[in-house]
XYZ file of C-alpha atoms in Angstrom:
454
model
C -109.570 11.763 51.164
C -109.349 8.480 49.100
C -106.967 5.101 49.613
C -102.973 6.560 49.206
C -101.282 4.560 45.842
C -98.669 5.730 43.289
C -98.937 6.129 39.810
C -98.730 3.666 37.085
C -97.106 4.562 34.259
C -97.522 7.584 32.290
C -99.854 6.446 29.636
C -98.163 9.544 27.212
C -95.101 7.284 27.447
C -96.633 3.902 26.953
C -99.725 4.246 25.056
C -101.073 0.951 26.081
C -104.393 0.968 27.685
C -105.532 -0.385 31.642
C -105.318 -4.010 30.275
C -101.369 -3.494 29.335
C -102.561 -4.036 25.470
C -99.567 -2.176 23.930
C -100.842 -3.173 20.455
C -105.063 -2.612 19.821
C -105.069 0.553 17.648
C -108.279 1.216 19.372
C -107.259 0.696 22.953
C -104.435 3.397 21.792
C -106.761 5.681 20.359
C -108.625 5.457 23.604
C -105.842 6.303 25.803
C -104.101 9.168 23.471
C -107.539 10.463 22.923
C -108.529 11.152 26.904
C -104.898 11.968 28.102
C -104.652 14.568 24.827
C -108.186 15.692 24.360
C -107.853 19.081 26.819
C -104.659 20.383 24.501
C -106.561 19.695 21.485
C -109.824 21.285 22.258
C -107.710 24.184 23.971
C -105.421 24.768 20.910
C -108.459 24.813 18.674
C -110.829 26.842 20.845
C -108.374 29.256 20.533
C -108.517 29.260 16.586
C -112.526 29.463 16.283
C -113.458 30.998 19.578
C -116.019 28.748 20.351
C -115.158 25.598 23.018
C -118.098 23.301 21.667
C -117.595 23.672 18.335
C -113.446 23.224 19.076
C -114.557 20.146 20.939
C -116.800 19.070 17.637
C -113.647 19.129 16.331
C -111.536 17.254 18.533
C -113.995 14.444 18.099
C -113.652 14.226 14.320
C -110.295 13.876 14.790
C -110.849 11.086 16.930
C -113.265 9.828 14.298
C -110.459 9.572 11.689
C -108.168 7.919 14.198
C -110.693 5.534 14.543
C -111.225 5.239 10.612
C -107.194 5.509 9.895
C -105.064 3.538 12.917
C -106.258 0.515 12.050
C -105.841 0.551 8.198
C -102.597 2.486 8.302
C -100.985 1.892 11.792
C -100.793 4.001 14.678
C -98.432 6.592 13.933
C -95.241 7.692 15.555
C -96.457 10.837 17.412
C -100.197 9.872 18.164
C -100.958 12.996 20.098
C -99.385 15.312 17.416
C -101.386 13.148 14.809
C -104.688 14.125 16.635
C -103.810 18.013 16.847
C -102.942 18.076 13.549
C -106.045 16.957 11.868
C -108.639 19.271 14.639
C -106.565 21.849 13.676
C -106.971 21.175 9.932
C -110.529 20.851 10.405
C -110.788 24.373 12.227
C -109.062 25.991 9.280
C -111.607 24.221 7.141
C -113.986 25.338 8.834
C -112.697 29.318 9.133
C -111.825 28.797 5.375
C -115.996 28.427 4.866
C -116.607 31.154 6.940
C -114.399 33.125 4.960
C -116.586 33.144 1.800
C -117.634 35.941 3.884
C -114.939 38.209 4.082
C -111.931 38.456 2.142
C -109.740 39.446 5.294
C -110.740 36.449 6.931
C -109.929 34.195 3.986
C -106.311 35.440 3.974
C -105.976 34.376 7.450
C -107.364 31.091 6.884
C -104.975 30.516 3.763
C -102.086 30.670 7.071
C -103.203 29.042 9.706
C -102.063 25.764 8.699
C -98.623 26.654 8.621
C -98.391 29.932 10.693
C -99.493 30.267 14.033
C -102.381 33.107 14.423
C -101.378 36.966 14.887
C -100.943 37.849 18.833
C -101.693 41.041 20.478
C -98.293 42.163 22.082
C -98.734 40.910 25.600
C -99.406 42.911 28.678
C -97.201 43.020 31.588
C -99.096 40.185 33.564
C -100.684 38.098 30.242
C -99.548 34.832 29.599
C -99.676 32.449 27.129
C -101.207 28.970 27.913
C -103.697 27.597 25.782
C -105.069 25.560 28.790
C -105.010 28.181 31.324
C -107.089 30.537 28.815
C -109.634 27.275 28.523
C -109.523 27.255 32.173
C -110.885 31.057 32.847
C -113.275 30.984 29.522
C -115.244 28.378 30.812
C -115.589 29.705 34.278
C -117.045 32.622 32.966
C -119.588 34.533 35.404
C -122.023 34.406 32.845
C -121.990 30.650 33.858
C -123.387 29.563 36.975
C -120.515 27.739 39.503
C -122.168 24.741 38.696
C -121.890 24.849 35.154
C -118.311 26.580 35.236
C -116.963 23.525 37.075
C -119.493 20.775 34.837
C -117.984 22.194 31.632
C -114.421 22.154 32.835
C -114.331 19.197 33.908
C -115.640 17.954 30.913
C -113.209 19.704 28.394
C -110.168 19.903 30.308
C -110.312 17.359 32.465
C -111.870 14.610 30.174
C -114.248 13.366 32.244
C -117.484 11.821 31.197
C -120.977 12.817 32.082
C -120.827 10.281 34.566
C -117.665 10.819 35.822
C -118.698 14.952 36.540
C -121.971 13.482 38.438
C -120.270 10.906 40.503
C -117.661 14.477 41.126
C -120.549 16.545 41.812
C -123.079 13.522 43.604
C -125.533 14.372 41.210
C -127.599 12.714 38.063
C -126.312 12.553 34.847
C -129.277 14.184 33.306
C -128.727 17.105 35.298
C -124.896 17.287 34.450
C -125.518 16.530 31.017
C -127.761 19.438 30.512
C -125.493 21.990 32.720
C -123.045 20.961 30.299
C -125.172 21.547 27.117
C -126.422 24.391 28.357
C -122.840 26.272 29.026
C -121.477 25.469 25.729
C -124.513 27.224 23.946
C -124.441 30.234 26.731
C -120.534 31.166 26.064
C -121.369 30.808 22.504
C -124.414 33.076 22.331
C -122.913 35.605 24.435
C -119.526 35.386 22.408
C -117.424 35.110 25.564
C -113.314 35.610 24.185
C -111.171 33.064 24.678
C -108.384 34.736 27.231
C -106.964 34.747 30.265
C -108.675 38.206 31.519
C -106.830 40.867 33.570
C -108.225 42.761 36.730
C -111.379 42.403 38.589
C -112.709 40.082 35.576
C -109.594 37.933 36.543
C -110.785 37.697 40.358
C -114.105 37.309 39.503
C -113.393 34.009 38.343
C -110.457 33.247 40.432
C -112.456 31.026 43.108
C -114.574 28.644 39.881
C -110.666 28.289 38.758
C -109.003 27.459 41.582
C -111.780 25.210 42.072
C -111.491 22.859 38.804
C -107.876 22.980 38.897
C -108.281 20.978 42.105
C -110.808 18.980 40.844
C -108.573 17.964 37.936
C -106.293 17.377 39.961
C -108.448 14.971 42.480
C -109.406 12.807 39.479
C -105.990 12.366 38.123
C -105.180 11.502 41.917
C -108.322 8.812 42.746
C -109.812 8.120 39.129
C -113.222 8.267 39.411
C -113.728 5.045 37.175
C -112.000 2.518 35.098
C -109.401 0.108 35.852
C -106.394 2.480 37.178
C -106.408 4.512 40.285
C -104.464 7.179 38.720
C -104.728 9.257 36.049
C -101.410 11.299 36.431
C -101.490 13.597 33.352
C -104.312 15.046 35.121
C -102.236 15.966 38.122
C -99.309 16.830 35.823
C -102.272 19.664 34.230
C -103.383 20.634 37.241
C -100.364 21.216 38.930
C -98.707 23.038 36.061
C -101.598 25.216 35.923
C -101.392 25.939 39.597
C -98.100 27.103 39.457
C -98.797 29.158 36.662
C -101.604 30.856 38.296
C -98.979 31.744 41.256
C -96.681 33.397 39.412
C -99.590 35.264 37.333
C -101.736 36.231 40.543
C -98.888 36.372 43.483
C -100.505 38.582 45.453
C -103.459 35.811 46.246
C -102.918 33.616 49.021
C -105.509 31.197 47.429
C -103.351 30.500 44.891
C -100.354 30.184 46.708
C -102.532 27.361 48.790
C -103.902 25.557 46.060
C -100.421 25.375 44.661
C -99.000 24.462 48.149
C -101.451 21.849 48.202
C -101.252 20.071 44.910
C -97.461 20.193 45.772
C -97.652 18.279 48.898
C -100.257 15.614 47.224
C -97.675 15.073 43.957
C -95.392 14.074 46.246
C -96.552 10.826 47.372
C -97.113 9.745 43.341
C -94.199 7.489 43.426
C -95.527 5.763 46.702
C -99.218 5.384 46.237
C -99.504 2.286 44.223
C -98.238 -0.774 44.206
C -96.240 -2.638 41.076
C -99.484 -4.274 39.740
C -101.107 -1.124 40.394
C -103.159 -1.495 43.829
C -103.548 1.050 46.176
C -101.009 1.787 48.780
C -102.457 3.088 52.206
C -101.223 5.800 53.744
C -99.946 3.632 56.939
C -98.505 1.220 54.408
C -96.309 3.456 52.076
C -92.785 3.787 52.186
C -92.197 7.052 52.943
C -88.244 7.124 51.563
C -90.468 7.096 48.169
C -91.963 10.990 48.723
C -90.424 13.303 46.915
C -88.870 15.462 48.987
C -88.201 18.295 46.656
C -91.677 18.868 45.985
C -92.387 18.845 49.696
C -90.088 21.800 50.134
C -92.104 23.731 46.981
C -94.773 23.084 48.909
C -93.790 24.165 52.047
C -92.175 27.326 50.103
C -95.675 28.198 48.592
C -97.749 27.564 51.770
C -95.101 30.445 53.339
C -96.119 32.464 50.474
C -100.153 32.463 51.190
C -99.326 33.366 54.535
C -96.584 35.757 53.900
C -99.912 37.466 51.860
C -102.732 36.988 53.818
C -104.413 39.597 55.440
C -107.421 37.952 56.688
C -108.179 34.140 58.358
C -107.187 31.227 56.576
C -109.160 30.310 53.279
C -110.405 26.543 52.909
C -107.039 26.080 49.838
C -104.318 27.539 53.328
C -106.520 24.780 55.779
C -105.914 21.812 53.097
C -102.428 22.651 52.473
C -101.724 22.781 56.102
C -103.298 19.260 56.520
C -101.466 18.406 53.862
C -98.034 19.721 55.185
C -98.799 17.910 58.814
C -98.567 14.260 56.656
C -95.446 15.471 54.750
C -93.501 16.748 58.223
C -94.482 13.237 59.517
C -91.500 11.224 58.605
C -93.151 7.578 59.738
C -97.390 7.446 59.776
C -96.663 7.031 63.836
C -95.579 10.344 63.894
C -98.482 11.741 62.239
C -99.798 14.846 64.323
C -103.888 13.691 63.914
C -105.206 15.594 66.795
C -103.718 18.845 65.050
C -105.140 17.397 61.504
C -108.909 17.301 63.280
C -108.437 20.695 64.834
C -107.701 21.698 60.949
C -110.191 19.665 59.611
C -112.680 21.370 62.071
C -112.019 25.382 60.944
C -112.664 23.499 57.791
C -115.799 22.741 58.075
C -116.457 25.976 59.878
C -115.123 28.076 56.756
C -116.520 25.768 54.260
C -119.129 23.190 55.833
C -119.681 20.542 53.717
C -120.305 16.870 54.652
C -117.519 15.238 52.614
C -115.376 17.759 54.641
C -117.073 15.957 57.778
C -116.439 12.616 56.801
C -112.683 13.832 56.577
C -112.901 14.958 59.781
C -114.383 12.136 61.241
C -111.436 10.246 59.827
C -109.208 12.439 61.957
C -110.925 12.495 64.969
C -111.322 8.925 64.755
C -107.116 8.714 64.673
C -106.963 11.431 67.338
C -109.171 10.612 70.114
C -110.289 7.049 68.769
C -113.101 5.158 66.242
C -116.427 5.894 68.524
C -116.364 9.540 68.765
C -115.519 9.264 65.051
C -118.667 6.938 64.790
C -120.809 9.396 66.077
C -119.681 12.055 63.790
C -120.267 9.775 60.662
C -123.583 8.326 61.970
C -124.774 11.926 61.615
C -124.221 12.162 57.921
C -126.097 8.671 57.203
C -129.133 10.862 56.278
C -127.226 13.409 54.016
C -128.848 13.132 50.634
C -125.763 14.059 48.808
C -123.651 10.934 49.723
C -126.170 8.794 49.849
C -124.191 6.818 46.549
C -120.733 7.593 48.078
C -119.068 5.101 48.775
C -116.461 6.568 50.900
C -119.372 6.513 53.959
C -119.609 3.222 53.896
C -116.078 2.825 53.964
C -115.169 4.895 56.668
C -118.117 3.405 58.668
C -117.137 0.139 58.154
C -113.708 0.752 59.325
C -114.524 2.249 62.229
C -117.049 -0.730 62.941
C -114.019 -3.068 62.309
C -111.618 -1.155 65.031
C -114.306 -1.482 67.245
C -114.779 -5.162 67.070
C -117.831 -4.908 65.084
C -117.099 -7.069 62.234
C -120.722 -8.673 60.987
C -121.623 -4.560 60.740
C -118.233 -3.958 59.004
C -118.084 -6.394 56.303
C -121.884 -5.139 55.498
C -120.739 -1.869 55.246
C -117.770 -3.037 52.801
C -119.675 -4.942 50.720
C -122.023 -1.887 50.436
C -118.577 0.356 49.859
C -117.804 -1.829 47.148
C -121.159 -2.544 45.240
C -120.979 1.686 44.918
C -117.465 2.530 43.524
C -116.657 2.411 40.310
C -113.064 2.301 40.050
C -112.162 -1.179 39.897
C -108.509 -1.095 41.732
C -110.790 0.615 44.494
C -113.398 -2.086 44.231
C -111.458 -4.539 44.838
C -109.670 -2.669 47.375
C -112.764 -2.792 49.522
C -113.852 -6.518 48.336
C -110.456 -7.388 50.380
C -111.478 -5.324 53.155
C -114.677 -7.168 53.693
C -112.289 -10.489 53.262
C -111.041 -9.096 56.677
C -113.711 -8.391 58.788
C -114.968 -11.927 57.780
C -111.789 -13.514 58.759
C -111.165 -11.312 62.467
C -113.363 -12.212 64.970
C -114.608 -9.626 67.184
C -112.569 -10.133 70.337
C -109.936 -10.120 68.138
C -110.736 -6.793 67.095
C -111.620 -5.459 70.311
C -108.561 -5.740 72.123
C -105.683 -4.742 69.096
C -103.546 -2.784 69.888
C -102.817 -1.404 65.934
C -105.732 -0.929 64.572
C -105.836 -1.027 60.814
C -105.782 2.747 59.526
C -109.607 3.703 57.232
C -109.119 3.803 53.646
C -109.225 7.539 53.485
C -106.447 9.984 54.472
């Protein structure tokens, strides 16, 4: 649950960096890099079967970008450009291997201009380069930790530091999870596919999993100057209705897809023209897309049309999800069910960022000191100990109850923590707040201000 803004432009379409510098061949390279990065490592993975050697590759082609762009100018199709030359490197490279074996020389000879030989596809196969990424690096041989570390890192294209501020845990730790699952799938020659079966649903859960964690960074960036990252959630929710129509006997999927749907559709509202974030109370509402509301609402009827069982934690999200998107004005917003929701939640899959989200509920529901209590509780919990969404939540709840020396400390503490700089100053202007209410002020409104998180 993060501050509710819409996207900025799509950077695919602009290729200009946070700043709005349309014209620094590096600042392009930058942005064309990150947003392209997954395809490239994904199309090349697929050549040499081996994801950290096809993201070796990817970053030599970012290292002649770098060498090139600035001498030559930035060509017309940067992104094409990029997967061009990793793909000429891989057939490079296969064309060294090949000294090997003549067979594999012949192939190498047409893999510049042909695309490699496909098995005739099963029944229920499909052909995504991204989705196959997606299920090789969740690989059981992998522990969930590193399935998710690596994924992030190669599909998502986040950094080290970005995965540990995901994860709320040190770099070194995700930096070695990461090393280590590269040199794991290579060693034990894991294939590069989308698998069929019970090797499909063994994974199912790590993939469902990164999908919406791709999609959660592309929604509230993690870092840098934009809050949104929306090829990210264009990935992730491509990918999720991909996995519905491959798997459509899984409510899960259905869910996750329900969910991303719901959360795409408040893109065009969620930011503001310069780019701040829009709260949830604040946004204009005529601005959700409607039409993906309805495929949202279509695939949540599909996980329930095929459960068999209680709800899973994807079916509980959606449905808080759906209870904002049936909500036609924030009045009408149905919070005490959202912190009934909230609370099977945490019973199915207890967690104290799941509490935090329920304390924001609750706190909407039945008012901020009950909330208070709830969040008080997870002061001690070593895992958001750097989060700044505690402090946030805590400080709002301190500033609806009149509390405002308490507040603005908690703000200030909110803001010295995040790392995405539309979201750091979000925060700097709430502690501008508290200093300017004064407490009876505070005490006796009658609409209070709404906490940052949905």
């Amino acid at each position: 649950m993060t501050p509710e803004s819409q996207p900025t432009a799509d950077p695919r379409a602009t290729a200009t960096n946070a700043r709005g510098d349309a014209t620094d061949p590096h600042s392009i390279i930058e942005t064309v890099f990150r947003i392209e990065s997954p395809r490239i490592i994904a199309a090349v993975a697929r050549l040499v079967r081996d994801v950290g050697i096809a993201e070796e590759l990817a970053q030599d082609a970012l290292v002649a970008a770098l060498e090139q762009w600035p001498r030559d100018g930035v060509p017309d199709n940067p992104g094409a450009w990029l997967m061009a030359t990793a793909r000429h490197r891989a057939v490079d490279l296969i064309r060294r291997r090949e000294n090997y074996a003549r067979k594999l020389q012949e192939i190498g000879r047409t893999l510049e201009t042909t695309a490699p030989p496909e098995e005739p596809p099963a029944p229920d196969d499909i052909d995504d380069d991204l989705l196959r990424l997606v299920f090789t690096t969740c690989h059981p041989v992998l522990s969930p930790e590193a399935r998710t570390a690596l994924t992030l890192r190669l599909l998502g294209g986040l950094t080290t530091p970005e995965i540990a501020r995901a994860f709320l845990a040190p770099e070194p730790t995700i930096a070695q999870r990461i090393v280590r699952a590269k040199r794991t799938l290579a060693t034990r020659n894991v294939a590069f596919e989308v698998p069929y079966g019970p090797d499909r649903e063994a994974r199912l859960g790590s993939v469902l999993d990164v999908i919406y964690l791709i999609f959660n960074e592309g929604y509230a960036a993690t870092a840098g100057d934009d809050w949104l990252r929306p090829s990210l959630c264009e990935d992730a929710l491509r990918l999720a209705r991909l996995l519905s129509g491959l798997m459509p006997k899984e409510p899960e999927v259905h869910a996750l897809a329900s969910l991303l749907e719901f959360q795409a559709s408040r893109s065009a509202a969620r930011t503001a023209p310069n780019g701040d974030p829009v709260l949830l109370k604040d946004q204009n509402r005529r601005r959700w897309n409607r039409l993906l509301i309805a495929r949202g609402i279509t695939a949540l009827g599909r996980a329930d049309a095929v459960a068999t069982g209680a709800p899973g934690p994807y079916a509980l999200q959606a449905a808080i999800a759906a209870c904002h998107a049936h909500a036609y004005t924030y009045a009408e917003t149905d919070w005490q069910t959202i912190a009934t929701l909230y609370a099977l939640l945490a019973a199915r899959s207890p967690s104290p960022v799941v509490e935090l989200n329920r304390a924001v509920a609750v706190s909407m529901a039945e008012g901020p000191a009950p909330a208070l209590e709830i969040v008080d509780t997870l002061a001690s919990e070593p895992a958001l100990r750097d989060y700044h969404l505690l402090p946030s939540v805590r400080g709002d709840l301190l500033l609806r109850l009149g509390r405002t020396t308490e507040a603005k400390e908690e703000f200030t503490r909110a803001a010295s923590l995040a790392r995405n700089e539309r979201e750091r100053q979000l925060l700097l202007r709430r502690v501008d707040e508290a200093t300017q209410r004064r407490p009876r002020q505070a005490a006796r409104s009658a609409s209070p201000a709404p906490p940052p998180p949905e």
